[in-house]
XYZ file of C-alpha atoms in Angstrom:
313
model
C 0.000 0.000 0.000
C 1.502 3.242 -0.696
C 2.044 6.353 1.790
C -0.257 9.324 1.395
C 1.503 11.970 -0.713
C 2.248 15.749 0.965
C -0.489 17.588 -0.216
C -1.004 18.614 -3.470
C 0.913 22.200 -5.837
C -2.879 22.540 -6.701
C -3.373 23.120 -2.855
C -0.141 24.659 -2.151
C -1.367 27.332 -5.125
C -4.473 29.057 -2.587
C -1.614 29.418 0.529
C -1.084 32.936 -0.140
C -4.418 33.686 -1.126
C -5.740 36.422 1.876
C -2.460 36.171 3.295
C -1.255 40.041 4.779
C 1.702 38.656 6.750
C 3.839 35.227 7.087
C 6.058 34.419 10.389
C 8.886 32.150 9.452
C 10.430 29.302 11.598
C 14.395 29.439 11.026
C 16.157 26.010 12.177
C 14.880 23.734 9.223
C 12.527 26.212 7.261
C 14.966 29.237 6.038
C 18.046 27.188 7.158
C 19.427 24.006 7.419
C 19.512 21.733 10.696
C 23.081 21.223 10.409
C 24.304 24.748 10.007
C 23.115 24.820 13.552
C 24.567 21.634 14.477
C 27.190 21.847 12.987
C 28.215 25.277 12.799
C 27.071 27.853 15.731
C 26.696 25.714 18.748
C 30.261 24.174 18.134
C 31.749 27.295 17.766
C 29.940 28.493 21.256
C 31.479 25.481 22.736
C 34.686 26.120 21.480
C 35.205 29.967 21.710
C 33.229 30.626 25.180
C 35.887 30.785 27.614
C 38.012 33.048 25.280
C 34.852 35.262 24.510
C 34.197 35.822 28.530
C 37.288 36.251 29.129
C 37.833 38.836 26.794
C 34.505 40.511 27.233
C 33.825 39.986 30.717
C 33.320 43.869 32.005
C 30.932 44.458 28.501
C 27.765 45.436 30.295
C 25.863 43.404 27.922
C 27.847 39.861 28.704
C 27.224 41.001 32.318
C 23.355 40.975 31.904
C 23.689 37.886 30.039
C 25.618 36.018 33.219
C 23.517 38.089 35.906
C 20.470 36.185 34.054
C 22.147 33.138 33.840
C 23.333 33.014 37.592
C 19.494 33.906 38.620
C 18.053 31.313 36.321
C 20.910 28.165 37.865
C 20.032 29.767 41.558
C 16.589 29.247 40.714
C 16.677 25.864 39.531
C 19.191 24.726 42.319
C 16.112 25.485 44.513
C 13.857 23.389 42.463
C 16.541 20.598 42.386
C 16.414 20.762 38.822
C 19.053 17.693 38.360
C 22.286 18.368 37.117
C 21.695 22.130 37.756
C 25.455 23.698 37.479
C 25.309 27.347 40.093
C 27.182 30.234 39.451
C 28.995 31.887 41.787
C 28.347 35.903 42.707
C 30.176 39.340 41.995
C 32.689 38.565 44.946
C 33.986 35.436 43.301
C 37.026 35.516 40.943
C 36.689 35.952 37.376
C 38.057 32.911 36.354
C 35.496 30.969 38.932
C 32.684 33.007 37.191
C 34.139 32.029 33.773
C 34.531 28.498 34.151
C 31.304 28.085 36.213
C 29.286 29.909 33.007
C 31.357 27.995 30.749
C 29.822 24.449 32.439
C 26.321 25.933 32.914
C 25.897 26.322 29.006
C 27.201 23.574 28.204
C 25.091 21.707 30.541
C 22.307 23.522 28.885
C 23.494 22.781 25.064
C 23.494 18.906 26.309
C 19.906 19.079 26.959
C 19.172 20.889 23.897
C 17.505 23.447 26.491
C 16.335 26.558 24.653
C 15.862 29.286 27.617
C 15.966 32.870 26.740
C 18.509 33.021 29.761
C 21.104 30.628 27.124
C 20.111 31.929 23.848
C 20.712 36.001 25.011
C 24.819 34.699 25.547
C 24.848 32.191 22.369
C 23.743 35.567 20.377
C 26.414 37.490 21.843
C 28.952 35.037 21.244
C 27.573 34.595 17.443
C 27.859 38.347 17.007
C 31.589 38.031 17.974
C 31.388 35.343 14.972
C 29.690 37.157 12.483
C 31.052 40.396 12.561
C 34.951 38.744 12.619
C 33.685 36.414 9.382
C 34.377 33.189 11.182
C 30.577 32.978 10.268
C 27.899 33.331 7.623
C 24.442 32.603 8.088
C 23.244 29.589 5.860
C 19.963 29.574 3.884
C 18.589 27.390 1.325
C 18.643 28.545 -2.457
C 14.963 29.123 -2.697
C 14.688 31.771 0.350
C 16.885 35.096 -0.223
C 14.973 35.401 -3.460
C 11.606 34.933 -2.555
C 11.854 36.664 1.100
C 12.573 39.677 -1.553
C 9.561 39.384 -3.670
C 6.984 38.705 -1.341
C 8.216 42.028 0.322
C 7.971 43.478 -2.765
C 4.740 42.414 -3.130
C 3.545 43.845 -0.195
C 3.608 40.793 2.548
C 4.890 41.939 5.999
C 7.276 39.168 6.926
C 8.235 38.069 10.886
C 10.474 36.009 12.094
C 9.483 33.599 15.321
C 12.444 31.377 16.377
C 13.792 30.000 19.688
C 17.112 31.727 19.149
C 17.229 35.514 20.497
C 15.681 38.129 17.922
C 19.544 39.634 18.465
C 20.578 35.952 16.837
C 18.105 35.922 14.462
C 19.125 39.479 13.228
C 22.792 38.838 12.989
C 21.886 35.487 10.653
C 20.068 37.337 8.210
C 22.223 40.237 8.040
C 25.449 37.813 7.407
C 23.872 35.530 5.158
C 25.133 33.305 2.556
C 22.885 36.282 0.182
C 23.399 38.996 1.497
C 22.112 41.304 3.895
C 18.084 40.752 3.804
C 17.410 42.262 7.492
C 15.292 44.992 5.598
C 12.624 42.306 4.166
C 11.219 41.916 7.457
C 8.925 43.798 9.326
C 9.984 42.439 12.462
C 11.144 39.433 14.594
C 9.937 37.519 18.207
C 11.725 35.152 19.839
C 10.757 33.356 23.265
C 10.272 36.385 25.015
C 6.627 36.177 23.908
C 6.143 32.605 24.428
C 7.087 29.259 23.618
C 6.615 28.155 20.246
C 4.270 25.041 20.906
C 1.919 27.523 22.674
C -1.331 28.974 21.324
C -1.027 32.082 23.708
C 2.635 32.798 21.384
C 0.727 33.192 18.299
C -1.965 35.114 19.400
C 0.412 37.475 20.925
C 2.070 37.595 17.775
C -0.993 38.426 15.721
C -1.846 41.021 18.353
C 1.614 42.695 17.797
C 1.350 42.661 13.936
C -1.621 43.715 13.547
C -3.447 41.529 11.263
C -6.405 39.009 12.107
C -4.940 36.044 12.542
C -6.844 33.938 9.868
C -4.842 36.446 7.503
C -1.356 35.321 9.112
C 0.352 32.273 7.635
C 3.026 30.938 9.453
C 5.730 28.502 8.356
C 7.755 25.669 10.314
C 9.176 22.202 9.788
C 7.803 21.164 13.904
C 4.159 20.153 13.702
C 3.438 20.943 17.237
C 4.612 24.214 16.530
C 2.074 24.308 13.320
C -0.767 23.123 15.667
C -0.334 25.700 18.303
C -0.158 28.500 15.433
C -3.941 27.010 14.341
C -4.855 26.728 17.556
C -4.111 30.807 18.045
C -6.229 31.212 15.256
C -3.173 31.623 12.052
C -2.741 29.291 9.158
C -0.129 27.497 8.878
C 1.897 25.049 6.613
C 4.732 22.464 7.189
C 8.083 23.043 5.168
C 10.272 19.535 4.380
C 13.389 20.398 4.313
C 16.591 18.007 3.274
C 18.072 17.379 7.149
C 14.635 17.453 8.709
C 12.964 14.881 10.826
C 10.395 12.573 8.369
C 7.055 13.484 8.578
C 3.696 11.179 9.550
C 1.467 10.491 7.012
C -1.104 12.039 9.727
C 1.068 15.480 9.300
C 1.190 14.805 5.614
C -2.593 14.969 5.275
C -3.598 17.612 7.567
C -0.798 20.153 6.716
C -0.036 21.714 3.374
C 3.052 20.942 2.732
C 5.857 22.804 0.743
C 9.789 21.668 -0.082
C 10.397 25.068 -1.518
C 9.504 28.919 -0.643
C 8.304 29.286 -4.537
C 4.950 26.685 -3.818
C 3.561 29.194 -2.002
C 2.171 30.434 -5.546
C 2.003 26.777 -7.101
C 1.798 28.889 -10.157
C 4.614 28.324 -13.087
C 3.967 31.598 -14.266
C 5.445 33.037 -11.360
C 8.589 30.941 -12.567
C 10.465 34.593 -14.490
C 9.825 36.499 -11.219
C 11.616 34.328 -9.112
C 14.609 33.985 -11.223
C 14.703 37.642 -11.311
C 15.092 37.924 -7.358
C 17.334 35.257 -7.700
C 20.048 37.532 -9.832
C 21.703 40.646 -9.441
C 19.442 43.186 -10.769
C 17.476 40.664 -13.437
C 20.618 41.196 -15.302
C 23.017 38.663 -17.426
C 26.720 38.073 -17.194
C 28.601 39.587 -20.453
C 29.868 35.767 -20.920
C 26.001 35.324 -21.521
C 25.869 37.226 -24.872
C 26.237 34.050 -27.055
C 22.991 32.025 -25.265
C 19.455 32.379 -25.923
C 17.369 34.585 -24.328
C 15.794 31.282 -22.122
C 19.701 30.243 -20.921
C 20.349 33.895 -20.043
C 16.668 33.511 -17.662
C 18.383 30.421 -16.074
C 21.487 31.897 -15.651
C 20.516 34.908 -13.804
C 18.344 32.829 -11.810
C 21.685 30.894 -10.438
C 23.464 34.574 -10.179
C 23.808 34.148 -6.003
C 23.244 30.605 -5.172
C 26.763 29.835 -6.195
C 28.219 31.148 -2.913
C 25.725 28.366 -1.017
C 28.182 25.565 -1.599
C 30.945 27.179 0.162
C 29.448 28.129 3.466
C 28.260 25.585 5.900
C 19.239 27.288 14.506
C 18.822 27.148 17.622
C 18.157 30.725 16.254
């Protein structure tokens, strides 16, 4: 017997249709798994001791451990198991250092996602990106049509577990460029958890918009559910990396593998190529091809940078 199919391009062709604005997911809908994985929470591991070290009296890596050290005091209290305390303003700086040091870790172990962990991880990653030791990875499909649905008039959000800080530095650094001014703004867990119905009505509230008019996009089902609980629309993105879907999430979610489904329309096809390229306009080496290579060329103008660079954000 075979597996239900994702639901149908015919389907995926009405997702935009009353749509005002559209709140992406990050980790495994604009960006891959393992840039996370593999990229920004090893290099947190690796550079934190240097970074507090060096940055230790910066007022804003002082909130970050003041939070921290009230969050581990906290859950000392509630015997949360494996809790690891940081010591106060009249212990050394190399106590307070190392004792940091071992409480993210312990965090990044339990895949935790507090606001307390994520406010230092985006510090440290905007140590990273500004140096160049880092560039925010995105699939192929989303720097060019994050720019024409903006044209078109679609107020774009972000909602992601990492810090709005660490979801700003990403999409300034990206793999194409700097596409911070596409969005209309960004929320991060601040405003609520992200398997919560409460987050997304927030979220509408902020924005704006009715929330039957918001569409919101993640690869996490129970993140999909709360956001149609709240009232939004919302559809699952499959993503190479991601975990498989059920045949249950198949059916009751539309389901795109690309940003450019949203229309389901081919016609659309000459529009995104155009985002794609630098201007809409051909390479000289071009001359020689027919006016349809020159389309497909420009099309590729800024994906060919993707290969050569590796959330939570």
């Amino acid at each position: 017997m075979m597996a239900p199919q994702k639901r149908s391009a015919e389907e995926a062709e009405s997702l935009l249709v009353g749509v005002r604005s559209i709140v992406f997911d990050i980790e495994g809908t604009t960006t891959p798994i393992s840039f996370v994985k593999d990229t920004l929470f090893p290099y947190v591991r690796n550079n934190i001791d240097g970074f507090l070290t060096k940055n230790f009296e910066n007022a804003e890596v002082q909130k970050a451990i003041t939070a921290l050290r009230d969050l581990a005091t906290k859950e000392k209290e509630e015997k949360v198991e494996g809790a690891v305390e940081i010591p106060g303003g009249d212990a050394s700086k190399e106590d307070v250092v190392k004792a940091v040091s071992e409480n993210v870790k312990w965090q990044m172990d339990g895949d935790r996602k507090t606001t307390e962990l994520k406010a230092l991880q985006g510090l440290i990653w905007k140590d990273a990106y500004e140096s160049k030791e880092v560039k925010g990875e995105l699939f192929e499909d989303v720097g060019p049509m994050l720019k024409m649905l903006a044209e078109e008039g679609v107020q774009l959000y972000v909602f992601s577990s990492g810090s709005v800080e660490a979801q700003k530095l990403l999409f300034a650094n990206s793999s194409q460029g700097d596409l911070t001014d596409v969005f209309s703004g960004h929320f991060d867990t601040t405003t609520g958890s992200k398997t919560e119905s409460a987050s997304y009505k927030k979220i509408a509230a902020e924005i704006g918009n009715e929330p039957k008019d918001i569409l919101f996009l993640t690869d996490i089902p129970e993140e999909a559910e709360a956001a149609v609980a709240g009232g939004l629309r919302s559809a699952l993105v499959i993503r190479p990396g991601n975990a498989d879907l059920t045949d249950e999430h198949l059916q009751n979610f539309a389901c795109i593998e690309r940003f450019d489904e949203l229309y389901g329309d081919e016609d659309d096809e000459d529009d995104i190529k155009r985002f794609a390229g630098d201007n809409g306009e051909a390479d000289d080496d071009d001359d020689d091809e027919d006016e349809g290579d020159e389309d497909d060329e420009e099309g590729e103008g800024d994906n060919d940078d993707d290969d050569e660079n590796p959330d939570d954000i």
